């Protein structure tokens, strides 16, 4: 199974990708997570992208395409969920070429629709486990035991540097200007489906599963 989750910042792509990973045994490929791992490791690439990410702008296509090509090679046999990639028309075209060269096919592109006011609230309230990256929200999704990660039991939580009002505005603008134009690309291929990302998390999961199960 090869699926793209598409939607603006805070739409719930990461949340749903993790659930699908568990349910279907596929691999979540999040370009945002990959870039943050590069930053945390202090690599040359991490240093190069830091300021761009913190400002909420998109990292250049050539960097992203090289990054994802390597990961796709490693997980192709298991199937994967793309979360945060592609984000521009050149990235979508590069993905097509990569899949074609490997004899793979994209099954579905799922657009998660949400309204902007909700996105800002979701992003402002987001925090994640410093150890395993599990995502939480101040109001909608707190750890079951206060201060303890549900997934790994760690006690440290972090907030992202780009989850501030100025960067969020830039990220939303980048989505509107650079990412939304890839929707017609997939609509024309007949593989684009929509889910209501405003519904609660379990309902969104059920909507996505219904699409993947061909209902
Ligand atoms: P990236 O990490 O991909 O960030 P993003 O697209 O801005 O998406 P988010 O991670 O903010 O949101 P999400 O949709 O995953 O929502 P989540 O599930 O966390 O990219 C970061 C940066 O890296 C980019 O700005 C760019 O600089 C660079 N980059 C990455 N990929 C790139 C690419 N391909 N090209 C160029 N640059 C790239 O949920 C958000 C919150 O809401 C959480 O607190 C969650 O608990 C809560 N929530 C989720 N679902 C629901 C629900 N249904 N109801 C209520 N609350 C919910």
Coordinates of C-alpha atoms and ligand atoms in Angstrom, one line a residue:
X1 CA 0.0 0.0 0.0
X2 CA 1.3 3.4 -0.9
X3 CA -0.7 6.4 0.3
X4 CA -0.2 10.2 0.5
X5 CA -1.8 12.1 3.4
X6 CA -2.2 15.7 2.2
X7 CA -3.4 18.7 4.2
X8 CA -2.3 22.0 5.7
X9 CA -0.2 22.2 8.9
X10 CA -2.1 20.8 11.8
X11 CA -4.6 18.9 9.7
X12 CA -3.7 15.7 11.5
X13 CA -1.5 14.0 8.9
X14 CA 1.1 12.8 11.5
X15 CA -1.6 11.6 13.9
X16 CA -3.3 9.6 11.3
X17 CA -0.2 8.3 9.6
X18 CA 0.9 6.8 13.0
X19 CA -2.4 5.0 13.4
X20 CA -2.3 3.6 9.9
X21 CA 1.3 2.5 10.4
X22 CA 0.1 0.4 13.3
X23 CA -3.0 -1.0 11.7
X24 CA -1.6 -1.9 8.2
X25 CA 2.0 -2.6 9.1
X26 CA 3.2 0.0 6.6
X27 CA 5.9 2.7 7.3
X28 CA 5.2 6.4 8.0
X29 CA 7.5 8.5 5.9
X30 CA 7.4 12.1 7.3
X31 CA 9.7 14.6 5.6
X32 CA 9.2 16.9 8.6
X33 CA 10.3 14.2 11.0
X34 CA 13.3 13.4 8.8
X35 CA 14.4 17.0 8.7
X36 CA 13.9 17.4 12.5
X37 CA 16.1 14.3 13.0
X38 CA 18.8 15.9 10.8
X39 CA 18.6 19.0 12.9
X40 CA 18.8 17.1 16.2
X41 CA 21.9 15.2 14.9
X42 CA 23.6 18.5 14.1
X43 CA 24.4 17.3 10.5
X44 CA 25.3 19.8 7.8
X45 CA 21.9 19.3 6.2
X46 CA 20.2 19.9 9.6
X47 CA 22.1 23.2 10.0
X48 CA 21.3 24.2 6.4
X49 CA 17.5 23.8 6.9
X50 CA 17.1 25.0 10.4
X51 CA 16.3 28.7 9.7
X52 CA 14.1 27.8 6.7
X53 CA 12.0 25.5 8.8
X54 CA 11.8 27.8 11.8
X55 CA 10.5 30.6 9.5
X56 CA 7.8 28.2 8.2
X57 CA 9.1 28.2 4.6
X58 CA 9.5 25.1 2.4
X59 CA 12.9 23.5 2.1
X60 CA 14.1 23.3 -1.5
X61 CA 12.8 20.5 -3.7
X62 CA 16.3 19.0 -4.5
X63 CA 17.1 18.5 -0.8
X64 CA 13.7 17.0 -0.1
X65 CA 13.7 14.7 -3.1
X66 CA 17.1 13.3 -2.3
X67 CA 16.1 12.8 1.3
X68 CA 12.9 10.9 0.5
X69 CA 14.3 8.8 -2.4
X70 CA 16.7 7.1 0.0
X71 CA 13.9 6.2 2.5
X72 CA 11.6 5.0 -0.2
X73 CA 14.3 2.6 -1.3
X74 CA 14.6 1.2 2.2
X75 CA 10.8 0.6 2.8
X76 CA 9.4 0.0 -0.6
X77 CA 8.7 -3.7 0.1
X78 CA 6.5 -3.0 3.2
X79 CA 4.4 -0.2 1.7
X80 CA 4.4 3.4 3.1
X81 CA 2.3 6.4 4.0
X82 CA 3.8 9.7 2.9
X83 CA 3.1 12.5 5.4
X84 CA 4.3 16.0 4.3
X85 CA 5.5 14.9 0.9
X86 CA 5.0 15.8 -1.9
X87 CA 4.4 19.5 -1.2
X88 CA 5.1 21.1 -4.6
X89 CA 4.3 20.1 -8.2
X90 CA 8.0 19.3 -8.9
X91 CA 8.0 17.0 -5.8
X92 CA 4.9 15.2 -7.0
X93 CA 6.4 14.7 -10.4
X94 CA 9.7 13.4 -8.9
X95 CA 7.7 10.9 -6.8
X96 CA 5.9 9.6 -9.9
X97 CA 9.3 9.0 -11.5
X98 CA 10.7 7.3 -8.4
X99 CA 7.7 5.0 -8.2
X100 CA 7.7 4.2 -11.9
X101 CA 11.4 3.3 -11.8
X102 CA 10.8 0.9 -9.0
X103 CA 7.7 -0.6 -10.5
X104 CA 5.5 0.7 -7.7
X105 CA 2.0 2.4 -7.9
X106 CA 0.5 5.1 -5.8
X107 CA -2.9 3.8 -4.4
X108 CA -4.5 6.8 -2.9
X109 CA -4.0 10.5 -2.1
X110 CA -6.1 11.5 0.8
X111 CA -6.8 15.2 1.4
X112 CA -7.6 16.2 4.9
X113 CA -9.8 19.3 4.9
X114 CA -9.9 21.6 7.9
X115 CA -10.7 25.2 8.6
X116 CA -7.9 27.6 9.4
X117 CA -9.1 28.8 12.8
X118 CA -9.0 25.2 14.0
X119 CA -5.6 24.6 12.6
X120 CA -4.1 27.6 14.5
X121 CA -5.7 26.2 17.7
X122 CA -4.4 22.7 17.1
X123 CA -0.9 23.9 16.4
X124 CA -0.7 26.3 19.3
X125 CA -1.7 23.4 21.7
X126 CA 0.5 20.8 20.3
X127 CA 3.4 19.1 22.2
X128 CA 5.2 15.8 21.7
X129 CA 7.2 13.3 23.6
X130 CA 10.9 14.2 23.5
X131 CA 11.8 10.5 23.4
X132 CA 9.4 8.8 20.9
X133 CA 7.8 11.8 19.2
X134 CA 4.2 10.8 20.1
X135 CA 2.0 13.8 19.5
X136 CA -0.4 15.4 22.1
X137 CA -2.5 18.5 22.5
X138 CA -3.1 20.7 25.5
X139 CA -6.9 20.2 25.3
X140 CA -7.9 17.6 22.7
X141 CA -5.3 14.8 23.5
X142 CA -3.5 14.8 26.8
X143 CA -1.4 11.9 28.0
X144 CA -3.6 9.5 30.0
X145 CA -1.4 9.9 33.1
X146 CA -0.3 13.6 33.5
X147 CA 3.3 14.1 32.4
X148 CA 3.8 10.5 31.2
X149 CA 4.0 9.6 27.5
X150 CA 1.2 7.0 26.7
X151 CA 3.5 5.3 24.2
X152 CA 6.9 5.0 25.8
X153 CA 6.5 6.2 29.4
X154 CA 9.0 9.1 29.1
X155 CA 8.5 12.2 31.1
X156 CA 9.9 14.9 28.8
X157 CA 7.8 16.8 26.3
X158 CA 8.8 19.4 23.7
X159 CA 7.1 22.0 21.5
X160 CA 8.2 22.7 17.9
X161 CA 10.1 26.0 17.2
X162 CA 7.8 26.6 14.1
X163 CA 4.6 26.3 16.1
X164 CA 4.5 30.0 16.8
X165 CA 1.9 32.4 15.2
X166 CA 4.3 34.1 12.7
X167 CA 5.7 30.8 11.4
X168 CA 2.2 29.2 11.3
X169 CA 1.0 32.1 9.1
X170 CA 3.9 31.5 6.7
X171 CA 3.3 27.7 6.7
X172 CA -0.4 28.2 5.9
X173 CA 0.5 30.5 3.1
X174 CA 3.1 28.0 1.7
X175 CA 0.3 25.4 1.8
X176 CA -2.1 27.6 -0.2
X177 CA 0.5 28.8 -2.7
X178 CA 2.8 25.8 -3.2
X179 CA 1.0 22.6 -2.0
X180 CA -2.7 23.1 -2.9
X181 CA -1.8 23.3 -6.6
X182 CA -0.9 19.6 -6.5
X183 CA -4.5 18.6 -5.7
X184 CA -5.6 18.9 -9.4
X185 CA -2.6 16.8 -10.4
X186 CA -3.9 13.9 -8.4
X187 CA -7.6 14.6 -9.1
X188 CA -6.8 14.2 -12.8
X189 CA -5.3 10.8 -12.1
X190 CA -8.5 9.7 -10.3
X191 CA -6.8 8.8 -7.0
X192 CA -7.7 11.8 -4.9
X193 CA -10.2 11.3 -2.0
X194 CA -11.2 13.7 0.8
X195 CA -11.9 13.2 4.5
X196 CA -13.3 15.7 6.9
X197 CA -10.3 16.5 9.1
X198 CA -12.5 18.5 11.5
X199 CA -14.1 15.4 12.8
X200 CA -12.7 13.8 16.0
X201 CA -9.5 11.7 15.5
X202 CA -11.3 8.3 15.6
X203 CA -13.9 9.4 13.1
X204 CA -11.1 10.6 10.8
X205 CA -9.3 7.3 11.1
X206 CA -12.5 5.4 10.2
X207 CA -13.0 7.7 7.1
X208 CA -9.5 6.9 6.0
X209 CA -9.8 3.2 6.6
X210 CA -13.1 3.1 4.6
X211 CA -11.3 4.7 1.6
X212 CA -8.3 2.3 1.9
X213 CA -10.7 -0.7 2.2
X214 CA -12.3 0.4 -1.0
X215 CA -15.7 1.3 0.5
Ligands
LIG1 P1 5.9 19.0 8.8 O1 6.5 18.4 10.0 O2 5.4 18.2 7.7 O3 4.7 20.0 9.4 P2 3.3 20.4 8.8 O4 2.9 19.9 7.4 O5 3.3 21.8 9.0 O6 2.3 19.5 9.5 P3 2.2 19.4 11.1 O7 3.2 18.3 11.5 O8 2.3 20.7 11.7 O9 0.7 18.9 11.2 P4 0.0 17.5 11.0 O10 -0.9 17.6 9.8 O11 1.0 16.4 11.0 O12 -0.9 17.5 12.3 P5 -0.7 16.6 13.7 O13 -1.1 15.2 13.4 O14 0.6 16.8 14.3 O15 6.9 20.1 8.2 C1 7.6 21.0 9.0 C2 8.5 21.9 8.1 O16 9.5 21.0 7.4 C3 7.8 22.6 6.9 O17 7.3 23.8 7.3 C4 9.0 22.8 6.0 O18 9.9 23.8 6.4 C5 9.8 21.4 6.1 N1 9.3 20.4 5.2 C6 8.7 19.2 5.5 N2 8.4 18.5 4.4 C7 8.7 19.3 3.4 C8 8.6 19.1 1.9 N3 8.0 18.0 1.4 N4 9.0 20.1 1.1 C9 9.6 21.2 1.7 N5 9.7 21.4 3.0 C10 9.3 20.5 3.8 O19 -1.8 17.3 14.5 C11 -1.7 18.7 15.0 C12 -2.3 18.8 16.4 O20 -3.7 18.6 16.3 C13 -1.8 17.7 17.4 O21 -1.7 18.3 18.7 C14 -2.9 16.7 17.4 O22 -3.0 16.0 18.6 C15 -4.1 17.5 17.1 N6 -5.1 16.8 16.3 C16 -4.9 15.9 15.2 N7 -6.0 15.5 14.7 C17 -7.0 16.0 15.4 C18 -8.5 15.9 15.3 N8 -9.1 15.2 14.4 N9 -9.2 16.7 16.2 C19 -8.6 17.4 17.2 N10 -7.2 17.6 17.3 C20 -6.5 16.9 16.4

